[in-house]
mmCIF file with all atom_site columns, C-alpha atoms in Angstrom:
data_model
loop_
_atom_site.group_PDB
_atom_site.id
_atom_site.type_symbol
_atom_site.label_atom_id
_atom_site.label_alt_id
_atom_site.label_comp_id
_atom_site.label_asym_id
_atom_site.label_entity_id
_atom_site.label_seq_id
_atom_site.pdbx_PDB_ins_code
_atom_site.Cartn_x
_atom_site.Cartn_y
_atom_site.Cartn_z
_atom_site.occupancy
_atom_site.B_iso_or_equiv
_atom_site.pdbx_formal_charge
_atom_site.auth_seq_id
_atom_site.auth_comp_id
_atom_site.auth_asym_id
_atom_site.auth_atom_id
_atom_site.pdbx_PDB_model_num
ATOM 1   C CA . UNK C 1 1   ? 0.000   0.000  0.000   1.00 0.00 ? 11  UNK C CA 1
ATOM 2   C CA . UNK C 1 2   ? 1.492   3.286  -1.092  1.00 0.00 ? 12  UNK C CA 1
ATOM 3   C CA . UNK C 1 3   ? 0.374   5.552  1.762   1.00 0.00 ? 13  UNK C CA 1
ATOM 4   C CA . UNK C 1 4   ? -0.084  3.085  4.559   1.00 0.00 ? 14  UNK C CA 1
ATOM 5   C CA . UNK C 1 5   ? 1.217   5.360  7.312   1.00 0.00 ? 15  UNK C CA 1
ATOM 6   C CA . UNK C 1 6   ? -0.708  8.467  6.280   1.00 0.00 ? 16  UNK C CA 1
ATOM 7   C CA . UNK C 1 7   ? -4.350  9.147  7.112   1.00 0.00 ? 17  UNK C CA 1
ATOM 8   C CA . UNK C 1 8   ? -6.703  8.803  4.192   1.00 0.00 ? 18  UNK C CA 1
ATOM 9   C CA . UNK C 1 9   ? -9.132  11.441 3.041   1.00 0.00 ? 19  UNK C CA 1
ATOM 10  C CA . UNK C 1 10  ? -12.116 10.018 4.931   1.00 0.00 ? 20  UNK C CA 1
ATOM 11  C CA . UNK C 1 11  ? -10.166 9.989  8.192   1.00 0.00 ? 21  UNK C CA 1
ATOM 12  C CA . UNK C 1 12  ? -9.086  13.599 7.662   1.00 0.00 ? 22  UNK C CA 1
ATOM 13  C CA . UNK C 1 13  ? -12.709 14.617 7.129   1.00 0.00 ? 23  UNK C CA 1
ATOM 14  C CA . UNK C 1 14  ? -13.782 12.619 10.183  1.00 0.00 ? 24  UNK C CA 1
ATOM 15  C CA . UNK C 1 15  ? -11.080 14.252 12.297  1.00 0.00 ? 25  UNK C CA 1
ATOM 16  C CA . UNK C 1 16  ? -12.161 17.697 11.102  1.00 0.00 ? 26  UNK C CA 1
ATOM 17  C CA . UNK C 1 17  ? -15.743 16.940 12.141  1.00 0.00 ? 27  UNK C CA 1
ATOM 18  C CA . UNK C 1 18  ? -14.543 15.726 15.536  1.00 0.00 ? 28  UNK C CA 1
ATOM 19  C CA . UNK C 1 19  ? -12.441 18.836 16.064  1.00 0.00 ? 29  UNK C CA 1
ATOM 20  C CA . UNK C 1 20  ? -15.406 21.064 15.255  1.00 0.00 ? 30  UNK C CA 1
ATOM 21  C CA . UNK C 1 21  ? -17.573 19.179 17.738  1.00 0.00 ? 31  UNK C CA 1
ATOM 22  C CA . UNK C 1 22  ? -14.878 19.438 20.416  1.00 0.00 ? 32  UNK C CA 1
ATOM 23  C CA . UNK C 1 23  ? -14.453 23.134 19.691  1.00 0.00 ? 33  UNK C CA 1
ATOM 24  C CA . UNK C 1 24  ? -18.185 23.790 20.038  1.00 0.00 ? 34  UNK C CA 1
ATOM 25  C CA . UNK C 1 25  ? -18.150 21.923 23.353  1.00 0.00 ? 35  UNK C CA 1
ATOM 26  C CA . UNK C 1 26  ? -15.172 23.989 24.550  1.00 0.00 ? 36  UNK C CA 1
ATOM 27  C CA . UNK C 1 27  ? -16.939 27.240 23.656  1.00 0.00 ? 37  UNK C CA 1
ATOM 28  C CA . UNK C 1 28  ? -20.104 26.138 25.486  1.00 0.00 ? 38  UNK C CA 1
ATOM 29  C CA . UNK C 1 29  ? -17.955 25.379 28.530  1.00 0.00 ? 39  UNK C CA 1
ATOM 30  C CA . UNK C 1 30  ? -16.275 28.793 28.118  1.00 0.00 ? 40  UNK C CA 1
ATOM 31  C CA . UNK C 1 31  ? -12.899 27.121 27.724  1.00 0.00 ? 41  UNK C CA 1
ATOM 32  C CA . UNK C 1 32  ? -11.694 29.589 25.136  1.00 0.00 ? 42  UNK C CA 1
ATOM 33  C CA . UNK C 1 33  ? -8.035  28.578 25.306  1.00 0.00 ? 43  UNK C CA 1
ATOM 34  C CA . UNK C 1 34  ? -8.967  25.010 24.330  1.00 0.00 ? 44  UNK C CA 1
ATOM 35  C CA . UNK C 1 35  ? -11.324 26.339 21.654  1.00 0.00 ? 45  UNK C CA 1
ATOM 36  C CA . UNK C 1 36  ? -8.498  28.450 20.218  1.00 0.00 ? 46  UNK C CA 1
ATOM 37  C CA . UNK C 1 37  ? -6.115  25.467 20.144  1.00 0.00 ? 47  UNK C CA 1
ATOM 38  C CA . UNK C 1 38  ? -8.791  23.354 18.490  1.00 0.00 ? 48  UNK C CA 1
ATOM 39  C CA . UNK C 1 39  ? -9.286  26.072 15.873  1.00 0.00 ? 49  UNK C CA 1
ATOM 40  C CA . UNK C 1 40  ? -5.561  25.974 15.125  1.00 0.00 ? 50  UNK C CA 1
ATOM 41  C CA . UNK C 1 41  ? -5.738  22.172 14.776  1.00 0.00 ? 51  UNK C CA 1
ATOM 42  C CA . UNK C 1 42  ? -8.786  22.511 12.545  1.00 0.00 ? 52  UNK C CA 1
ATOM 43  C CA . UNK C 1 43  ? -7.038  25.075 10.316  1.00 0.00 ? 53  UNK C CA 1
ATOM 44  C CA . UNK C 1 44  ? -3.974  22.821 9.953   1.00 0.00 ? 54  UNK C CA 1
ATOM 45  C CA . UNK C 1 45  ? -6.210  19.860 9.160   1.00 0.00 ? 55  UNK C CA 1
ATOM 46  C CA . UNK C 1 46  ? -8.087  21.878 6.537   1.00 0.00 ? 56  UNK C CA 1
ATOM 47  C CA . UNK C 1 47  ? -4.754  22.558 4.820   1.00 0.00 ? 57  UNK C CA 1
ATOM 48  C CA . UNK C 1 48  ? -4.069  18.806 4.728   1.00 0.00 ? 58  UNK C CA 1
ATOM 49  C CA . UNK C 1 49  ? -7.554  18.189 3.351   1.00 0.00 ? 59  UNK C CA 1
ATOM 50  C CA . UNK C 1 50  ? -6.966  20.809 0.646   1.00 0.00 ? 60  UNK C CA 1
ATOM 51  C CA . UNK C 1 51  ? -3.692  19.094 -0.305  1.00 0.00 ? 61  UNK C CA 1
ATOM 52  C CA . UNK C 1 52  ? -5.538  15.764 -0.582  1.00 0.00 ? 62  UNK C CA 1
ATOM 53  C CA . UNK C 1 53  ? -8.295  17.363 -2.673  1.00 0.00 ? 63  UNK C CA 1
ATOM 54  C CA . UNK C 1 54  ? -5.719  18.921 -4.995  1.00 0.00 ? 64  UNK C CA 1
ATOM 55  C CA . UNK C 1 55  ? -3.942  15.564 -5.347  1.00 0.00 ? 65  UNK C CA 1
ATOM 56  C CA . UNK C 1 56  ? -7.229  13.821 -6.120  1.00 0.00 ? 66  UNK C CA 1
ATOM 57  C CA . UNK C 1 57  ? -8.031  16.485 -8.711  1.00 0.00 ? 67  UNK C CA 1
ATOM 58  C CA . UNK C 1 58  ? -4.649  15.984 -10.391 1.00 0.00 ? 68  UNK C CA 1
ATOM 59  C CA . UNK C 1 59  ? -5.389  12.254 -10.538 1.00 0.00 ? 69  UNK C CA 1
ATOM 60  C CA . UNK C 1 60  ? -8.825  12.904 -12.011 1.00 0.00 ? 70  UNK C CA 1
ATOM 61  C CA . UNK C 1 61  ? -10.625 11.652 -8.907  1.00 0.00 ? 71  UNK C CA 1
ATOM 62  C CA . UNK C 1 62  ? -13.630 13.170 -7.195  1.00 0.00 ? 72  UNK C CA 1
ATOM 63  C CA . UNK C 1 63  ? -14.623 12.981 -3.545  1.00 0.00 ? 73  UNK C CA 1
ATOM 64  C CA . UNK C 1 64  ? -17.550 10.776 -4.585  1.00 0.00 ? 74  UNK C CA 1
ATOM 65  C CA . UNK C 1 65  ? -15.064 8.224  -5.970  1.00 0.00 ? 75  UNK C CA 1
ATOM 66  C CA . UNK C 1 66  ? -13.861 7.570  -2.410  1.00 0.00 ? 76  UNK C CA 1
ATOM 67  C CA . UNK C 1 67  ? -17.294 6.893  -0.981  1.00 0.00 ? 77  UNK C CA 1
ATOM 68  C CA . UNK C 1 68  ? -18.907 3.486  -1.097  1.00 0.00 ? 78  UNK C CA 1
ATOM 69  C CA . UNK C 1 69  ? -22.002 3.207  -3.281  1.00 0.00 ? 79  UNK C CA 1
ATOM 70  C CA . UNK C 1 70  ? -25.128 4.393  -1.529  1.00 0.00 ? 80  UNK C CA 1
ATOM 71  C CA . UNK C 1 71  ? -27.549 1.792  -0.272  1.00 0.00 ? 81  UNK C CA 1
ATOM 72  C CA . UNK C 1 72  ? -31.303 2.145  -0.490  1.00 0.00 ? 82  UNK C CA 1
ATOM 73  C CA . UNK C 1 73  ? -31.743 2.840  3.202   1.00 0.00 ? 83  UNK C CA 1
ATOM 74  C CA . UNK C 1 74  ? -28.610 5.042  3.350   1.00 0.00 ? 84  UNK C CA 1
ATOM 75  C CA . UNK C 1 75  ? -27.214 2.908  6.196   1.00 0.00 ? 85  UNK C CA 1
ATOM 76  C CA . UNK C 1 76  ? -23.674 1.651  6.379   1.00 0.00 ? 86  UNK C CA 1
ATOM 77  C CA . UNK C 1 77  ? -23.531 -2.124 6.024   1.00 0.00 ? 87  UNK C CA 1
ATOM 78  C CA . UNK C 1 78  ? -21.910 -4.227 8.729   1.00 0.00 ? 88  UNK C CA 1
ATOM 79  C CA . UNK C 1 79  ? -18.962 -5.011 6.441   1.00 0.00 ? 89  UNK C CA 1
ATOM 80  C CA . UNK C 1 80  ? -18.422 -1.330 5.660   1.00 0.00 ? 90  UNK C CA 1
ATOM 81  C CA . UNK C 1 81  ? -18.730 -0.451 9.344   1.00 0.00 ? 91  UNK C CA 1
ATOM 82  C CA . UNK C 1 82  ? -16.154 -3.076 10.339  1.00 0.00 ? 92  UNK C CA 1
ATOM 83  C CA . UNK C 1 83  ? -13.812 -1.948 7.549   1.00 0.00 ? 93  UNK C CA 1
ATOM 84  C CA . UNK C 1 84  ? -14.122 1.647  8.698   1.00 0.00 ? 94  UNK C CA 1
ATOM 85  C CA . UNK C 1 85  ? -13.399 0.636  12.314  1.00 0.00 ? 95  UNK C CA 1
ATOM 86  C CA . UNK C 1 86  ? -10.391 -1.431 11.200  1.00 0.00 ? 96  UNK C CA 1
ATOM 87  C CA . UNK C 1 87  ? -8.998  1.478  9.180   1.00 0.00 ? 97  UNK C CA 1
ATOM 88  C CA . UNK C 1 88  ? -9.421  3.841  12.123  1.00 0.00 ? 98  UNK C CA 1
ATOM 89  C CA . UNK C 1 89  ? -7.787  1.344  14.505  1.00 0.00 ? 99  UNK C CA 1
ATOM 90  C CA . UNK C 1 90  ? -4.798  1.141  12.173  1.00 0.00 ? 100 UNK C CA 1
ATOM 91  C CA . UNK C 1 91  ? -4.628  4.934  12.035  1.00 0.00 ? 101 UNK C CA 1
ATOM 92  C CA . UNK C 1 92  ? -4.901  5.045  15.841  1.00 0.00 ? 102 UNK C CA 1
ATOM 93  C CA . UNK C 1 93  ? -1.909  2.724  16.108  1.00 0.00 ? 103 UNK C CA 1
ATOM 94  C CA . UNK C 1 94  ? 0.087   4.960  13.742  1.00 0.00 ? 104 UNK C CA 1
ATOM 95  C CA . UNK C 1 95  ? -0.653  8.185  15.628  1.00 0.00 ? 105 UNK C CA 1
ATOM 96  C CA . UNK C 1 96  ? 0.078   6.491  18.981  1.00 0.00 ? 106 UNK C CA 1
ATOM 97  C CA . UNK C 1 97  ? 3.490   5.437  17.667  1.00 0.00 ? 107 UNK C CA 1
ATOM 98  C CA . UNK C 1 98  ? 4.108   9.101  16.818  1.00 0.00 ? 108 UNK C CA 1
ATOM 99  C CA . UNK C 1 99  ? 2.865   10.214 20.263  1.00 0.00 ? 109 UNK C CA 1
ATOM 100 C CA . UNK C 1 100 ? 0.193   12.357 18.611  1.00 0.00 ? 110 UNK C CA 1
ATOM 101 C CA . UNK C 1 101 ? -2.133  12.302 21.610  1.00 0.00 ? 111 UNK C CA 1
ATOM 102 C CA . UNK C 1 102 ? -4.743  14.820 20.335  1.00 0.00 ? 112 UNK C CA 1
ATOM 103 C CA . UNK C 1 103 ? -5.232  12.845 17.126  1.00 0.00 ? 113 UNK C CA 1
ATOM 104 C CA . UNK C 1 104 ? -5.295  9.570  19.056  1.00 0.00 ? 114 UNK C CA 1
ATOM 105 C CA . UNK C 1 105 ? -8.051  10.887 21.322  1.00 0.00 ? 115 UNK C CA 1
ATOM 106 C CA . UNK C 1 106 ? -10.135 11.993 18.354  1.00 0.00 ? 116 UNK C CA 1
ATOM 107 C CA . UNK C 1 107 ? -9.669  8.773  16.428  1.00 0.00 ? 117 UNK C CA 1
ATOM 108 C CA . UNK C 1 108 ? -10.469 6.686  19.510  1.00 0.00 ? 118 UNK C CA 1
ATOM 109 C CA . UNK C 1 109 ? -13.637 8.719  20.038  1.00 0.00 ? 119 UNK C CA 1
ATOM 110 C CA . UNK C 1 110 ? -14.683 8.067  16.442  1.00 0.00 ? 120 UNK C CA 1
ATOM 111 C CA . UNK C 1 111 ? -13.953 4.337  16.821  1.00 0.00 ? 121 UNK C CA 1
ATOM 112 C CA . UNK C 1 112 ? -16.137 4.143  19.921  1.00 0.00 ? 122 UNK C CA 1
ATOM 113 C CA . UNK C 1 113 ? -18.908 5.988  18.094  1.00 0.00 ? 123 UNK C CA 1
ATOM 114 C CA . UNK C 1 114 ? -18.761 3.503  15.226  1.00 0.00 ? 124 UNK C CA 1
ATOM 115 C CA . UNK C 1 115 ? -18.614 0.510  17.578  1.00 0.00 ? 125 UNK C CA 1
ATOM 116 C CA . UNK C 1 116 ? -21.808 1.737  19.221  1.00 0.00 ? 126 UNK C CA 1
ATOM 117 C CA . UNK C 1 117 ? -23.551 1.251  15.848  1.00 0.00 ? 127 UNK C CA 1
ATOM 118 C CA . UNK C 1 118 ? -22.777 -2.479 15.805  1.00 0.00 ? 128 UNK C CA 1
#
């Protein structure tokens, strides 16, 4: 696999969503220092997402090409759910090896959210 150690586009998007949720929670709790740090993380992540989007564009890919085909009921199948969890667990292992604790916390949170759908 060419980019095994790097997060894929879906994980970057998921992390961005998690950061926004955490930032909204920090603002509600009036923890503005944390909210500011989360905004900085979000901005850096958006730059990475933009780089991925530009790379996909150069390769002639669209964001839709990365998504699994839609099902009639718009629900993720068990196989897709397990594959998503496995990919996130691999990414969690990679960020833990790099001691990237903020990313590890976010990825772990997303894994737990997906496991609750089982």
